[in-house]
Amino acid sequence: MKAAVDQNGNGDAVFNVKNYGAKADGKTDDAQAFMTTWIAACRNTSGPAKFLIPEGTFLVGPVVFAGPCQSRPITIEIQGTVKATTDITQYSSTEWISIEDIIGFILTGSGVFDGQGAAAWPYNDCKTNNKCQALPNSIKFSKVNHSIVDGLTSINSKGFHTTVFRCYNFTATNMNIMAPGNSPNTDGMHLSTSTLISISNGVIGTGDDCVSIGHSCEKVTVTNITCGPGHGISVGSLGKYKTERSVLDVLVQNCTLFNTTNGVRIKTWAGLVTGSAMRITFDNIVMDKVKNPIIIDQTYGTKKNKASKWKISDVHFKNIRGTSTTNVAVLLECSELFPCEGVELRDINLSYGGASLRNTTTVSSCLNAKIKTFGEQNPPACV
């Protein structure tokens, strides 16, 4: 029998899921074999460990990869295709794969995580049901610190593709995340309660936000992302839950968005929760047929005449250019209670690229926003 643990050229102990009973036949649920492999790798005391998913197709139900681990760093390398089971009654948690409580984690490899979401999307009734049951997200990183995700490919998640929660010093690069534009709530990467997060060099196209930066996040950079289809790159939504804290120091830079319903957006709920979003910069962004290229929406998710209690300030839209499929290319709709302050518009050039042949002008629309303008302003800025 082949030894359960091999050594690779780097001296890492390699734990191959096939050596722990994974069938890789695309039919047998290999979740237990994955969990057994993880426990062995996590408990490895001889230095770094690698959890290896080799070539092949692995059907896997819900799994939890939990630390703390004795091996550091611990790496998951995916070479094959991991497919989620499609029976949503199996999922007692809101995740398919939960990675949690680890210091020094690496996820890498050329393989694919396939959420097989098409079978579950018809069960998403959140547009009409306020008490809807969220479909399971593909991968949740929770309390995963000093970590790198490099080369992740995720397709057709049931819910969000990835969520990052309570993480510190977390880098995600070279991601390829895809789901159809009409797939519900399939955000590419959603952040919350996390600090020092870097997302770079990825291609993301989904049925919701490509990247959403939720509450209680600080020091977030999003660079060189190609986004589309989807709902754009968003800060928010904010202000829905009482436990939320402010969002500070966000940089979104050198990104391209195409065929999205929004471009760069800040969105807050109207309601009881207070907070602030400040020191946020969107710089060097290309829009290609984007519905709402620049938008602050402080009436998100409400039809009642309520004002948001979130304060938005020190926001910079710089060097944003391309085409808008609507005439209102810049929409700044801020709170009546807490008007937006320190909003900079610098070198904006957004021409009309929609279907109408009659009205091909673009305009700005502002409410309760204190803005400063520099350089080119197309459309003309609000007075």
XYZ file of C-alpha atoms in Angstrom:
383
model
C 0.000 0.000 0.000
C 1.205 3.478 -0.886
C 2.200 5.552 2.117
C -0.426 8.085 3.170
C 2.188 10.827 3.437
C 4.696 11.741 0.723
C 7.375 14.405 0.711
C 7.483 16.931 -2.106
C 10.572 18.692 -3.364
C 10.122 21.476 -0.839
C 10.143 19.103 2.087
C 6.433 19.544 2.758
C 4.506 16.541 4.006
C 1.918 15.832 1.288
C -1.472 14.418 2.254
C -3.258 13.165 -0.876
C -7.018 12.750 -0.469
C -6.952 9.577 -2.604
C -4.679 7.956 -0.038
C -7.373 8.588 2.558
C -10.231 6.994 0.654
C -11.400 9.582 -1.890
C -12.828 7.780 -4.938
C -12.675 10.619 -7.488
C -15.419 8.963 -9.537
C -17.707 12.000 -9.602
C -20.491 9.940 -7.995
C -19.365 8.923 -4.499
C -19.474 11.645 -1.848
C -15.825 12.081 -0.860
C -16.557 14.528 1.996
C -15.472 12.100 4.728
C -12.200 11.309 2.957
C -11.514 15.045 2.607
C -12.148 15.616 6.308
C -9.936 12.691 7.322
C -7.140 14.003 5.102
C -7.480 17.476 6.561
C -7.238 16.247 10.146
C -4.042 14.333 9.347
C -2.487 17.324 7.543
C -3.532 19.811 10.210
C -2.009 17.660 12.968
C 1.266 17.171 11.127
C 4.129 18.093 13.465
C 7.071 17.779 11.079
C 6.736 21.241 9.487
C 4.660 22.536 6.565
C 1.879 20.322 5.202
C 0.075 20.126 1.877
C -3.492 18.854 1.477
C -3.506 17.626 -2.135
C -6.552 17.216 -4.368
C -5.053 15.500 -7.432
C -6.485 15.343 -10.936
C -9.916 13.757 -11.160
C -13.517 14.664 -10.377
C -14.467 14.630 -6.707
C -18.080 14.889 -5.562
C -18.055 16.481 -2.117
C -20.811 17.456 0.305
C -20.398 20.086 3.039
C -16.963 20.019 4.714
C -15.206 21.990 7.437
C -11.428 22.461 7.416
C -10.799 23.800 10.907
C -7.679 24.787 12.812
C -5.733 25.681 14.694
C -3.168 23.541 12.912
C 0.206 22.375 14.133
C 1.633 22.503 10.620
C 2.409 26.011 9.416
C 1.863 26.969 6.771
C -0.786 24.505 5.667
C -1.532 24.448 1.943
C -4.526 23.193 -0.001
C -3.515 22.476 -3.589
C -6.290 21.633 -6.017
C -5.378 19.996 -9.327
C -8.697 18.306 -10.077
C -12.353 19.335 -10.072
C -14.319 19.397 -6.844
C -18.089 19.374 -7.383
C -20.613 20.209 -4.702
C -23.484 17.834 -4.036
C -26.764 19.232 -5.367
C -29.215 18.163 -2.621
C -29.577 21.394 -0.623
C -31.156 19.522 2.305
C -27.612 18.249 3.022
C -26.483 21.759 3.894
C -27.281 22.535 7.524
C -24.737 25.379 7.404
C -24.596 28.328 5.032
C -21.359 27.053 3.450
C -20.229 24.220 1.243
C -16.553 24.489 2.247
C -15.677 26.242 5.498
C -12.013 27.072 6.173
C -11.613 28.466 9.662
C -9.335 29.397 12.538
C -5.949 29.067 10.793
C -2.764 31.136 10.923
C -0.586 30.692 7.835
C -2.845 29.235 5.134
C -2.309 28.872 1.366
C -4.854 27.840 -1.264
C -3.423 27.274 -4.716
C -3.621 25.096 -7.822
C -5.125 24.987 -11.297
C -8.197 22.947 -10.368
C -11.838 24.023 -10.128
C -14.417 24.340 -7.375
C -17.817 23.772 -9.022
C -20.785 24.690 -6.813
C -23.253 23.131 -9.290
C -25.540 26.038 -8.519
C -27.927 25.714 -11.456
C -29.850 22.983 -9.631
C -30.309 25.242 -6.582
C -30.897 28.709 -8.079
C -34.641 28.103 -8.668
C -34.998 27.769 -4.864
C -33.724 31.306 -4.318
C -36.844 33.391 -3.665
C -35.145 36.278 -1.847
C -36.541 38.869 -4.273
C -40.086 38.108 -3.127
C -39.560 36.577 0.337
C -38.004 38.673 3.140
C -37.470 35.540 5.241
C -35.899 33.520 2.466
C -33.331 30.839 3.233
C -29.963 31.786 1.743
C -28.391 29.129 -0.458
C -24.996 27.803 0.693
C -21.917 29.815 -0.247
C -19.114 27.866 -1.897
C -16.118 28.783 0.286
C -16.002 30.698 3.565
C -12.715 31.898 5.027
C -13.300 32.631 8.706
C -10.546 33.765 11.076
C -7.952 32.813 8.446
C -4.977 35.108 9.120
C -1.678 35.761 7.300
C -2.916 33.803 4.318
C -2.719 33.668 0.526
C -5.297 32.449 -2.001
C -3.563 32.231 -5.375
C -5.203 30.957 -8.559
C -8.628 30.038 -7.172
C -11.148 29.020 -9.842
C -14.752 28.895 -8.665
C -17.757 28.389 -10.926
C -21.518 28.307 -10.484
C -21.801 28.744 -6.727
C -25.219 28.183 -5.155
C -24.857 31.371 -3.077
C -21.769 33.566 -2.847
C -18.610 32.131 -4.380
C -16.378 33.216 -1.501
C -16.821 35.046 1.793
C -14.053 36.484 3.963
C -15.032 36.972 7.604
C -12.919 38.043 10.574
C -9.710 37.651 8.583
C -6.487 39.629 8.973
C -3.715 40.017 6.381
C -5.506 38.006 3.697
C -4.377 38.117 0.053
C -6.412 36.803 -2.886
C -4.809 36.975 -6.314
C -5.245 35.493 -9.798
C -8.829 34.409 -9.118
C -11.188 33.244 -11.855
C -14.805 33.338 -10.649
C -17.728 32.718 -13.003
C -21.496 32.274 -12.915
C -24.224 33.382 -15.344
C -25.355 36.997 -15.157
C -28.859 35.878 -14.151
C -27.726 33.618 -11.289
C -29.081 35.040 -8.007
C -26.820 36.317 -5.209
C -23.647 34.733 -6.584
C -21.236 37.447 -5.369
C -17.631 36.799 -6.352
C -15.981 37.718 -3.044
C -17.782 39.254 -0.073
C -15.803 40.757 2.801
C -16.953 41.579 6.321
C -15.298 42.274 9.681
C -11.825 41.974 8.147
C -8.646 44.066 8.044
C -5.685 44.287 5.671
C -7.267 42.541 2.684
C -5.792 42.539 -0.837
C -7.712 41.325 -3.913
C -5.836 41.558 -7.204
C -5.423 40.308 -10.780
C -8.720 38.478 -11.142
C -11.517 37.903 -13.619
C -14.940 37.835 -11.983
C -18.317 37.534 -13.701
C -21.427 36.657 -11.680
C -25.082 37.446 -11.057
C -24.296 39.879 -8.228
C -21.400 42.031 -6.993
C -18.003 40.991 -8.341
C -16.510 42.210 -5.059
C -18.559 43.494 -2.124
C -16.851 45.158 0.824
C -19.227 44.817 3.741
C -19.350 46.262 7.216
C -16.491 46.464 9.711
C -13.726 46.315 7.097
C -10.512 48.349 7.128
C -7.493 48.662 4.835
C -8.899 46.917 1.750
C -7.312 47.127 -1.710
C -8.929 45.831 -4.900
C -6.683 46.132 -7.960
C -6.576 44.862 -11.552
C -9.959 43.157 -11.468
C -11.972 42.575 -14.634
C -15.633 42.496 -13.636
C -18.596 41.465 -15.784
C -21.311 40.480 -15.952
C -22.573 41.335 -12.477
C -23.509 44.232 -10.222
C -20.075 45.874 -10.154
C -17.680 46.552 -7.277
C -19.442 47.742 -4.138
C -18.803 49.079 -0.685
C -21.847 47.738 1.160
C -24.550 47.194 1.634
C -24.156 48.844 5.052
C -26.521 49.583 7.893
C -28.744 46.529 7.993
C -27.529 44.895 11.237
C -26.955 46.368 14.705
C -23.527 44.752 15.092
C -22.016 46.650 12.141
C -18.996 48.914 12.472
C -17.546 51.444 10.074
C -15.731 50.872 6.788
C -12.389 52.697 6.507
C -9.511 52.989 4.025
C -10.651 51.289 0.826
C -8.794 51.556 -2.493
C -10.270 50.216 -5.742
C -7.794 50.815 -8.564
C -6.977 49.811 -12.163
C -10.179 47.831 -12.740
C -12.330 47.252 -15.831
C -16.084 46.690 -15.674
C -18.215 45.602 -18.621
C -21.932 44.893 -19.043
C -22.565 45.392 -15.323
C -25.635 46.949 -13.697
C -23.394 49.166 -11.556
C -19.833 50.341 -11.781
C -18.253 51.535 -8.546
C -20.861 51.856 -5.822
C -21.392 52.679 -2.152
C -24.742 51.454 -0.821
C -26.333 51.864 2.606
C -29.693 50.880 4.007
C -32.101 53.405 5.409
C -32.920 52.489 8.974
C -31.829 52.438 12.585
C -28.155 51.445 12.358
C -25.489 54.166 12.453
C -21.964 54.051 11.082
C -19.538 55.682 8.713
C -17.785 54.909 5.457
C -14.755 57.087 4.890
C -11.418 57.353 3.080
C -12.650 55.444 0.024
C -10.964 55.843 -3.378
C -11.972 54.554 -6.817
C -9.107 55.316 -9.210
C -8.346 54.524 -12.857
C -11.525 52.590 -13.653
C -12.707 51.715 -17.183
C -16.460 51.324 -17.767
C -17.689 49.444 -20.850
C -21.472 49.619 -21.258
C -22.163 49.945 -17.544
C -25.655 50.891 -16.351
C -24.744 53.078 -13.346
C -21.001 53.806 -13.608
C -20.641 55.997 -10.484
C -23.225 55.614 -7.751
C -23.754 56.364 -4.085
C -27.092 54.899 -3.036
C -28.206 55.635 0.511
C -31.743 54.422 -0.107
C -30.704 50.848 -0.845
C -33.299 48.179 -0.137
C -36.016 50.543 1.058
C -39.229 51.817 -0.462
C -40.247 53.833 2.596
C -39.343 57.458 3.083
C -36.547 56.820 5.608
C -33.099 58.374 5.788
C -29.899 56.393 6.187
C -27.968 56.978 9.400
C -24.642 56.154 7.779
C -22.213 58.999 7.174
C -20.216 58.835 3.928
C -17.197 61.126 3.659
C -13.751 61.522 2.116
C -14.666 59.653 -1.086
C -12.653 60.022 -4.296
C -13.724 59.101 -7.832
C -10.643 59.635 -10.009
C -9.872 58.978 -13.676
C -13.070 57.072 -14.427
C -13.842 56.745 -18.123
C -15.869 54.755 -20.646
C -19.529 54.318 -21.534
C -22.809 54.369 -19.632
C -25.918 52.576 -20.908
C -28.114 55.071 -19.010
C -28.206 58.841 -19.284
C -27.482 59.341 -15.584
C -23.821 58.354 -15.514
C -23.086 59.880 -12.083
C -25.681 59.358 -9.342
C -24.898 60.578 -5.834
C -27.972 59.976 -3.672
C -26.912 60.682 -0.097
C -28.634 60.753 3.256
C -30.810 63.670 4.281
C -29.713 63.160 7.899
C -26.002 62.875 7.115
C -25.150 64.416 3.736
C -22.062 63.060 1.978
C -19.021 65.253 2.573
C -15.677 65.527 0.853
C -16.721 63.762 -2.361
C -14.086 64.362 -5.049
C -14.785 63.945 -8.762
C -11.518 64.180 -10.707
C -11.111 63.529 -14.440
C -14.454 61.884 -15.215
C -15.249 61.033 -18.851
C -18.365 58.912 -19.303
C -20.140 59.060 -22.663
C -23.442 57.466 -23.611
C -23.276 53.901 -24.889
C -26.876 52.767 -24.525
C -29.527 51.679 -26.997
C -31.390 54.986 -27.355
C -30.675 57.001 -30.477
C -32.786 59.984 -29.364
C -31.086 61.003 -26.143
C -27.359 60.381 -26.174
C -26.290 62.855 -23.502
C -25.047 61.873 -20.062
C -25.883 63.819 -16.913
C -25.106 63.876 -13.195
C -27.732 63.688 -10.465
C -26.960 64.591 -6.842
C -28.909 64.730 -3.595
C -27.451 65.799 -0.249
C -23.878 65.556 -1.573
C -21.092 68.080 -1.027
C -18.734 67.618 -3.968
C -15.489 69.066 -5.284
C -14.488 68.749 -8.933
C -11.111 68.747 -10.684
C -10.131 68.300 -14.311
C -12.438 66.935 -16.999
C -16.116 66.510 -16.073
C -18.200 64.557 -18.583
C -21.032 64.546 -17.726
C -21.028 68.047 -16.225
C -20.915 67.759 -12.444
C -23.820 68.709 -10.223
C -23.861 72.378 -9.278
